[in-house]
């Protein structure tokens, strides 16, 4: 195992910051807290120790108070904001990613922490858990590797996938990597389908709910992940998408997630989003306010807390006061759900009393839900991939909404599915120039007579609402389909060779700019596989700019 770890460190050299990980591999890789030789040999611990780190690496967290900032720079200041879920109202952040003036330290964090902390454990597990000797662990390694690295590819495009830590390591294009994702998921699914038992993964499993920590449930997750990635490539590789979607949904392949109690996540682990929220830095995004309030969506109170005015006095003597000196609040937001618009460039903390997320450090971390899978099935049927398998877009769409309501203990799903409500305008509490009119008139109610593009918008809009709070997946799907239609930034501080179109919105984040001098060979190789300039305007391979039916 050490051979892999130290080979990796030597090979990547100046590419990654290894001071915090190579000195502490024992702590990262041990599921029990003490990385001794005797413990490794007991109950297959030698084989199981990498899995704790890998599982935590999907939605990055260490489970330790004080390290939530890692999640913040990896995800919360990028995908969670760009997808339209959250905004950090802290004025000091608004001059950077919020206005497309991308911060290199933040945008490179997904890469740095994945390859510095997670990939060594994946490489360890690949070496230890061979298909011949440990088929169950081998299959789960493949599933987890795809679950971790598709998120990295969906940020940057080309990534390192095969041969990590060896001389054979070389960047692969996103198209090449997605091919490898499907191959590895296919192999894992075939192993799990034929698995007859003998060893267990339950002691190392904190992603499946209690009572469902079984090979059969990991098989469902693998098929669901296969379906997610199949739909991701539907606009650029429809035949691949069709084949992979069908394989995922064939009953003989083991099934997919279907019920609200099958949420794949990270159970019993500190939720870093909740940690960041505790710093007063996770507020409702104005785009999400527009849809949730316009639809009178019952899930809104499960997602966010209500806002407060800056107030003084009691009863008839109460009056709204200035939260920030010189900034007057022009409307009351007391006990309302109120979001913050991205891209205002405001340099103060005027939005401090707006709606904060309900997610706390004890909330389960959601990696994939059955609701998402139903919406994937709806799109697959809409595209004609699976209708001969008995799939129906309308039925799957309604099941997706219903399952999401059940997941969040929300009532009124029947009325919601008949609702013809539309998104609401956004009214800024301080400055009318930040107001925004509704971006669409799409409703929750299904319309079978609508054109495929309208049906797709309805499916993806509700999928986006159901994916909350998982911003990486929501941002990927918003870029792929253009839905939901989000508010655009008011202030665009990108420029020069890094210019991002306000109308087209941000399409990716750039590679670590320090690599231009610190590891130029790798940087040049990654850019050569990108197919465009290394900036936030270049579309990823699966981002075709239109939905092809």
XYZ file of C-alpha atoms in Angstrom:
549
model
C 0.000 0.000 0.000
C 2.760 2.450 0.865
C 4.253 1.851 -2.562
C 1.177 3.372 -4.162
C 0.927 6.284 -1.776
C 4.491 7.422 -2.018
C 4.715 6.747 -5.746
C 1.710 9.018 -6.114
C 3.285 11.765 -4.079
C 6.528 11.591 -6.033
C 4.810 11.449 -9.401
C 2.554 14.435 -8.836
C 5.211 16.400 -6.981
C 4.293 20.072 -7.168
C 0.872 19.242 -8.621
C -0.834 18.725 -5.287
C -0.348 19.775 -1.698
C 0.424 16.517 0.042
C 1.704 17.874 3.345
C -1.684 17.375 4.964
C -2.401 13.925 3.576
C 0.756 11.862 3.211
C 1.657 12.566 6.825
C -1.749 11.328 7.989
C -2.653 8.376 5.778
C -3.242 6.236 8.851
C -5.990 8.509 10.104
C -7.573 8.868 6.658
C -7.599 5.156 5.839
C -8.581 3.542 9.132
C -12.281 2.951 9.752
C -11.612 2.207 13.438
C -9.116 4.917 14.337
C -5.903 2.906 14.732
C -4.047 1.697 11.698
C -2.160 -1.269 13.216
C -1.046 -4.408 11.402
C -3.116 -6.591 13.732
C -6.248 -4.551 13.132
C -5.754 -4.614 9.385
C -5.744 -8.412 9.421
C -8.800 -8.688 11.626
C -12.155 -9.159 9.879
C -10.779 -8.115 6.481
C -9.695 -4.714 7.813
C -6.757 -4.690 5.415
C -9.300 -4.636 2.612
C -11.841 -2.369 4.261
C -9.713 0.505 5.568
C -9.649 2.547 2.318
C -13.431 2.647 2.052
C -14.042 5.190 4.813
C -11.953 7.794 3.007
C -13.448 6.981 -0.392
C -17.048 7.236 0.800
C -16.334 10.549 2.517
C -14.720 11.756 -0.690
C -17.923 11.740 -2.729
C -19.243 14.797 -0.919
C -16.000 15.796 0.662
C -15.822 15.923 4.428
C -13.623 14.509 7.146
C -16.289 14.311 9.818
C -14.260 16.606 12.068
C -15.438 19.903 13.522
C -13.359 22.729 12.121
C -12.729 21.262 8.674
C -16.029 22.221 7.015
C -14.203 24.980 5.138
C -12.869 22.271 2.821
C -16.397 21.481 1.659
C -17.103 25.196 1.414
C -14.288 25.857 -1.059
C -14.828 22.588 -2.936
C -18.580 22.822 -3.462
C -20.481 25.520 -1.631
C -18.755 28.462 -3.321
C -19.053 26.826 -6.754
C -21.707 24.246 -7.610
C -24.088 25.029 -4.745
C -24.226 28.665 -5.884
C -23.989 28.215 -9.655
C -26.877 25.705 -9.608
C -29.182 28.269 -7.983
C -29.535 26.698 -4.509
C -27.475 28.849 -2.173
C -25.623 32.096 -1.849
C -23.147 33.230 0.760
C -24.350 36.690 1.755
C -20.932 37.525 3.250
C -19.888 40.638 1.377
C -16.249 39.576 1.251
C -17.163 36.706 -1.103
C -19.148 38.724 -3.624
C -16.162 40.044 -5.563
C -15.139 36.528 -6.622
C -17.113 33.516 -7.858
C -20.489 35.187 -7.383
C -19.639 37.726 -10.097
C -17.608 35.254 -12.225
C -14.262 36.627 -11.062
C -13.199 33.073 -10.289
C -10.971 32.479 -7.296
C -8.248 29.997 -8.246
C -7.896 28.637 -4.717
C -11.582 27.801 -4.538
C -12.073 26.483 -8.059
C -9.024 24.208 -7.808
C -10.108 22.715 -4.461
C -12.250 19.918 -5.962
C -9.192 18.673 -7.850
C -6.656 19.231 -5.085
C -8.553 17.452 -2.325
C -9.814 14.601 -4.505
C -6.385 13.738 -5.864
C -4.563 14.554 -2.644
C -6.814 12.757 -0.153
C -9.204 10.396 -1.945
C -7.442 8.927 -4.963
C -4.607 7.321 -2.933
C -7.259 5.291 -1.085
C -8.979 4.374 -4.354
C -5.625 3.209 -5.716
C -5.026 1.214 -2.531
C -8.408 -0.474 -2.827
C -7.848 -1.269 -6.506
C -4.547 -2.964 -5.629
C -5.889 -4.844 -2.603
C -9.343 -5.824 -3.766
C -8.833 -7.769 -6.953
C -11.779 -9.309 -8.748
C -10.413 -12.812 -8.280
C -9.841 -12.649 -4.526
C -12.337 -10.053 -3.316
C -15.117 -9.646 -5.905
C -17.534 -7.761 -3.605
C -14.940 -5.199 -2.529
C -13.661 -4.979 -6.098
C -17.154 -4.109 -7.365
C -17.802 -1.541 -4.641
C -14.424 0.088 -5.347
C -15.463 0.601 -8.957
C -18.824 2.080 -7.980
C -17.229 4.471 -5.514
C -14.507 5.474 -7.962
C -17.125 6.501 -10.502
C -19.218 8.247 -7.839
C -16.205 10.323 -6.788
C -14.643 11.101 -10.150
C -17.660 11.891 -12.279
C -18.160 14.923 -10.023
C -14.571 16.001 -10.701
C -14.999 15.574 -14.448
C -18.282 17.490 -14.322
C -16.359 20.436 -12.847
C -13.339 20.452 -15.162
C -13.826 18.057 -18.111
C -10.638 16.020 -18.630
C -9.320 14.282 -15.518
C -6.904 11.571 -14.357
C -8.751 8.255 -14.123
C -6.673 5.234 -15.160
C -3.209 4.439 -13.870
C -3.229 6.847 -10.947
C 0.147 6.839 -9.201
C 1.927 4.972 -11.979
C 4.010 5.874 -14.997
C 0.958 5.048 -17.132
C -1.026 7.921 -15.655
C -2.153 10.396 -18.299
C -5.128 12.772 -18.622
C -8.192 11.494 -20.432
C -10.829 13.564 -22.181
C -14.308 13.695 -20.709
C -15.616 11.490 -23.495
C -12.906 8.921 -22.760
C -13.551 9.104 -19.044
C -17.296 8.618 -19.418
C -16.600 5.530 -21.505
C -14.527 4.225 -18.614
C -17.291 5.106 -16.129
C -19.740 2.927 -18.035
C -17.241 0.096 -18.373
C -16.466 0.068 -14.654
C -20.116 0.304 -13.638
C -20.954 -2.517 -16.059
C -18.281 -4.739 -14.519
C -19.402 -3.912 -10.981
C -23.025 -4.667 -11.841
C -22.136 -8.031 -13.371
C -20.134 -8.989 -10.277
C -22.903 -7.982 -7.885
C -25.572 -9.748 -9.956
C -23.652 -13.006 -9.627
C -22.426 -12.503 -6.068
C -23.358 -15.469 -3.877
C -22.262 -14.134 -0.521
C -19.471 -15.150 1.806
C -18.132 -11.779 2.955
C -19.874 -8.588 3.978
C -19.353 -4.872 3.440
C -21.772 -3.840 6.174
C -19.143 -2.958 8.807
C -17.547 -0.380 6.463
C -20.766 0.901 4.879
C -22.192 4.240 5.976
C -23.804 5.166 2.647
C -26.806 2.853 2.711
C -29.580 3.185 5.294
C -29.559 0.754 8.181
C -31.129 -2.536 7.163
C -30.123 -1.988 3.531
C -26.337 -2.380 3.764
C -26.305 -5.293 1.358
C -24.778 -6.176 -2.017
C -28.289 -5.987 -3.490
C -28.626 -2.346 -2.406
C -25.197 -1.468 -3.820
C -26.368 -3.070 -7.058
C -29.360 -0.715 -7.085
C -27.045 2.234 -6.503
C -24.748 1.125 -9.349
C -27.681 0.862 -11.765
C -29.019 4.240 -10.623
C -25.612 5.851 -11.098
C -25.397 4.264 -14.543
C -28.760 5.817 -15.412
C -27.624 9.239 -14.140
C -24.556 9.207 -16.364
C -26.492 7.783 -19.303
C -28.786 10.796 -19.325
C -25.806 13.096 -18.903
C -24.492 12.123 -22.344
C -27.891 11.998 -24.083
C -27.360 15.198 -26.084
C -23.952 14.189 -27.454
C -24.012 10.386 -27.534
C -27.672 9.343 -27.760
C -26.977 5.750 -28.732
C -24.658 5.313 -25.773
C -27.262 6.936 -23.548
C -29.979 4.633 -24.867
C -27.898 1.500 -24.349
C -26.763 2.446 -20.846
C -30.226 3.575 -19.725
C -31.777 0.340 -20.893
C -29.118 -1.742 -19.156
C -29.704 0.186 -15.951
C -33.448 -0.416 -16.047
C -33.594 -4.040 -17.137
C -35.162 -5.917 -14.182
C -32.695 -8.781 -14.522
C -29.865 -6.376 -13.730
C -31.019 -5.834 -10.176
C -33.203 -2.734 -10.196
C -32.722 0.920 -9.217
C -33.624 3.093 -6.244
C -37.418 3.474 -6.072
C -38.564 4.497 -2.586
C -37.907 7.475 -0.320
C -36.246 5.297 2.323
C -33.516 4.204 -0.099
C -31.591 7.481 -0.090
C -27.890 6.857 -0.668
C -25.897 9.220 1.495
C -23.475 9.441 4.348
C -25.139 8.400 7.581
C -23.799 9.222 11.020
C -21.163 11.552 9.572
C -20.892 15.289 10.217
C -22.613 17.227 7.448
C -20.186 19.960 6.327
C -22.941 22.022 4.709
C -24.467 22.313 8.153
C -21.104 23.407 9.501
C -20.803 26.183 6.929
C -24.423 27.178 7.605
C -23.467 27.622 11.242
C -21.129 30.423 10.166
C -24.099 32.369 8.663
C -22.866 31.604 5.156
C -25.540 29.378 3.540
C -28.585 31.358 2.431
C -31.383 30.698 -0.036
C -30.545 31.645 -3.602
C -33.017 34.012 -5.266
C -33.615 31.526 -8.091
C -34.758 28.875 -5.640
C -36.963 31.412 -3.884
C -38.664 32.222 -7.186
C -39.648 28.602 -7.861
C -40.456 27.468 -4.326
C -42.567 30.516 -3.480
C -44.209 30.723 -6.883
C -45.244 27.077 -6.687
C -46.301 27.429 -3.030
C -44.107 24.376 -2.607
C -44.660 22.622 0.755
C -41.001 21.538 0.831
C -39.855 25.133 1.342
C -40.075 24.893 5.137
C -38.053 21.667 5.076
C -35.373 23.369 3.006
C -35.106 26.812 4.650
C -35.872 28.845 7.723
C -37.827 32.085 7.439
C -36.163 35.487 7.267
C -36.214 38.358 9.752
C -36.245 42.097 9.415
C -33.714 44.232 11.104
C -36.163 45.439 13.763
C -36.390 47.397 16.959
C -39.286 48.111 19.260
C -42.438 46.177 20.136
C -46.007 46.057 18.837
C -47.173 49.289 17.219
C -43.789 50.847 17.881
C -41.813 48.285 15.896
C -39.863 49.614 12.946
C -37.411 48.230 10.406
C -33.880 49.351 11.065
C -30.748 49.367 8.980
C -28.873 46.068 9.103
C -25.899 47.777 7.505
C -25.301 51.479 8.104
C -26.434 53.511 5.115
C -28.392 50.628 3.528
C -32.159 50.971 3.958
C -34.448 47.933 3.894
C -37.336 48.875 1.596
C -39.695 45.922 2.137
C -40.478 43.757 5.143
C -39.252 40.146 5.012
C -40.281 39.178 8.549
C -41.243 35.470 8.696
C -41.013 35.166 4.909
C -38.758 32.931 2.841
C -36.247 35.286 1.288
C -33.277 34.590 -0.964
C -30.120 36.361 -2.066
C -29.436 36.998 -5.728
C -26.120 35.847 -7.190
C -23.892 38.393 -8.862
C -24.860 41.642 -7.166
C -21.301 42.443 -6.158
C -22.566 43.866 -2.872
C -19.646 44.278 -0.485
C -21.496 44.281 2.827
C -23.586 41.917 4.959
C -27.000 43.420 4.365
C -28.600 40.004 3.679
C -27.622 38.605 7.079
C -31.228 38.020 8.205
C -32.419 36.319 5.000
C -33.448 32.647 4.864
C -30.822 30.163 5.983
C -30.785 26.489 5.089
C -32.285 24.055 7.595
C -29.388 21.645 6.995
C -27.282 21.187 10.124
C -24.272 19.073 11.044
C -26.534 16.160 12.008
C -28.494 16.094 8.737
C -27.755 13.096 6.566
C -25.641 13.844 3.525
C -27.544 13.033 0.330
C -25.557 11.427 -2.487
C -28.471 10.056 -4.530
C -32.201 9.767 -3.918
C -34.916 7.643 -5.440
C -36.706 10.848 -6.482
C -33.768 11.709 -8.755
C -33.955 8.249 -10.297
C -37.651 8.626 -11.115
C -36.909 11.876 -12.960
C -34.088 10.160 -14.839
C -36.573 7.466 -15.839
C -39.026 10.158 -16.948
C -36.439 11.714 -19.259
C -35.337 8.340 -20.618
C -38.946 7.567 -21.503
C -39.444 11.043 -22.995
C -36.487 10.403 -25.273
C -38.000 7.072 -26.331
C -35.231 4.974 -24.822
C -37.356 2.827 -22.565
C -40.994 3.005 -23.597
C -40.858 -0.588 -24.828
C -39.762 -1.560 -21.316
C -43.040 -0.187 -19.987
C -41.681 3.213 -18.891
C -43.909 6.272 -19.209
C -42.661 9.860 -18.865
C -45.751 11.238 -17.120
C -46.005 8.394 -14.621
C -42.304 8.574 -13.769
C -42.472 12.367 -13.433
C -45.358 12.162 -10.975
C -43.637 9.398 -9.067
C -40.526 11.569 -8.823
C -42.455 14.451 -7.255
C -44.325 12.080 -4.945
C -41.134 10.395 -3.782
C -39.454 13.731 -3.103
C -42.396 14.871 -0.988
C -42.197 11.626 0.976
C -38.441 12.044 1.430
C -38.956 15.480 3.006
C -42.170 14.583 4.910
C -44.110 17.165 2.905
C -47.896 17.029 2.508
C -50.162 18.001 -0.373
C -48.511 16.237 -3.288
C -51.800 15.519 -5.082
C -52.761 19.196 -5.168
C -49.213 20.153 -6.132
C -49.253 17.850 -9.163
C -52.433 19.594 -10.357
C -51.047 23.069 -9.727
C -50.779 25.596 -12.526
C -48.772 28.018 -10.392
C -45.741 29.610 -11.988
C -42.473 30.960 -10.542
C -42.686 34.244 -8.660
C -40.779 37.479 -9.291
C -37.839 38.192 -7.044
C -37.986 41.433 -5.083
C -34.774 42.524 -3.418
C -35.198 43.776 0.122
C -32.763 46.676 -0.363
C -32.288 47.657 -3.985
C -34.806 47.433 -6.831
C -32.050 47.100 -9.436
C -31.543 43.538 -8.168
C -35.208 42.576 -8.702
C -35.901 39.841 -11.216
C -38.933 38.833 -13.239
C -39.864 35.134 -13.474
C -37.643 33.317 -15.943
C -40.334 30.884 -17.114
C -44.038 30.052 -16.896
C -43.510 26.303 -16.407
C -45.966 24.714 -13.960
C -45.905 21.568 -11.805
C -48.960 20.162 -13.635
C -48.051 17.760 -16.410
C -49.258 18.570 -19.926
C -49.224 15.552 -22.182
C -49.914 17.710 -25.255
C -46.809 19.839 -24.724
C -43.761 19.681 -26.981
C -40.868 17.466 -25.832
C -38.769 20.519 -24.915
C -41.501 21.799 -22.585
C -41.899 18.366 -21.033
C -38.166 18.220 -20.478
C -38.195 21.616 -18.785
C -40.955 20.430 -16.466
C -39.070 17.218 -15.621
C -35.743 18.928 -14.971
C -37.266 21.799 -13.003
C -38.905 19.381 -10.593
C -35.771 17.239 -10.568
C -33.773 20.313 -9.559
C -36.162 20.991 -6.696
C -35.859 17.349 -5.609
C -32.054 17.213 -5.829
C -31.705 19.813 -3.064
C -29.244 20.297 -1.414
C -26.840 18.369 -3.686
C -25.449 21.211 -5.771
C -22.912 19.297 -7.864
C -25.567 17.175 -9.540
C -27.985 20.094 -9.818
C -25.374 22.292 -11.520
C -24.382 19.554 -13.967
C -27.988 19.000 -15.004
C -28.727 22.714 -15.254
C -25.787 23.145 -17.625
C -26.680 20.056 -19.648
C -30.334 20.966 -20.207
C -30.562 24.708 -19.548
C -33.201 24.001 -16.880
C -34.333 25.364 -14.614
C -33.965 28.833 -16.066
C -31.997 30.714 -13.423
C -31.559 34.412 -12.755
C -28.415 35.723 -14.425
C -25.704 37.617 -12.617
C -26.261 41.358 -12.337
C -22.544 42.144 -12.220
C -20.100 40.157 -14.385
C -16.499 40.643 -13.287
C -14.969 38.080 -15.624
C -12.900 39.537 -18.421
C -10.088 39.114 -20.905
C -9.171 35.527 -21.657
C -11.400 34.385 -18.769
C -14.542 36.186 -19.959
C -17.817 34.375 -19.270
C -21.008 35.358 -21.078
C -23.709 36.662 -18.766
C -26.367 35.111 -20.982
C -24.660 31.735 -21.438
C -23.644 31.643 -17.760
C -20.686 29.775 -16.316
C -20.056 26.367 -17.951
C -17.172 24.909 -15.920
C -14.347 25.924 -13.590
C -10.760 26.174 -14.776
C -7.822 23.968 -13.812
C -5.467 25.097 -11.070
C -3.714 28.063 -12.604
C -0.607 27.366 -10.519
C -0.035 24.309 -12.716
C 0.918 26.606 -15.590
C 4.295 26.973 -13.925
C 4.290 24.315 -11.203
C 3.341 21.367 -13.425
C 3.185 22.662 -16.971
C 3.343 19.238 -18.619
C 0.210 18.086 -16.831
C -1.557 21.420 -17.351
C -0.857 21.386 -21.089
C -1.994 17.774 -21.351
C -5.280 18.524 -19.572
C -6.007 21.578 -21.730
C -5.214 19.620 -24.896
C -8.013 17.208 -23.947
C -10.491 19.983 -23.155
C -11.314 21.143 -26.662
C -11.287 24.833 -25.805
C -9.743 27.530 -23.666
C -9.210 26.809 -19.980
C -11.811 29.223 -18.662
C -15.347 29.256 -17.313
C -16.919 29.807 -20.732
C -15.794 26.570 -22.408
C -18.497 23.927 -22.536
C -17.785 20.402 -21.362
C -18.149 17.512 -23.807
C -21.653 16.578 -22.666
C -22.767 20.245 -22.668
C -24.076 20.554 -26.217
C -25.869 23.872 -25.736
C -29.196 22.410 -26.854
C -31.396 19.420 -26.141
C -31.391 16.995 -29.032
C -34.508 14.865 -29.374
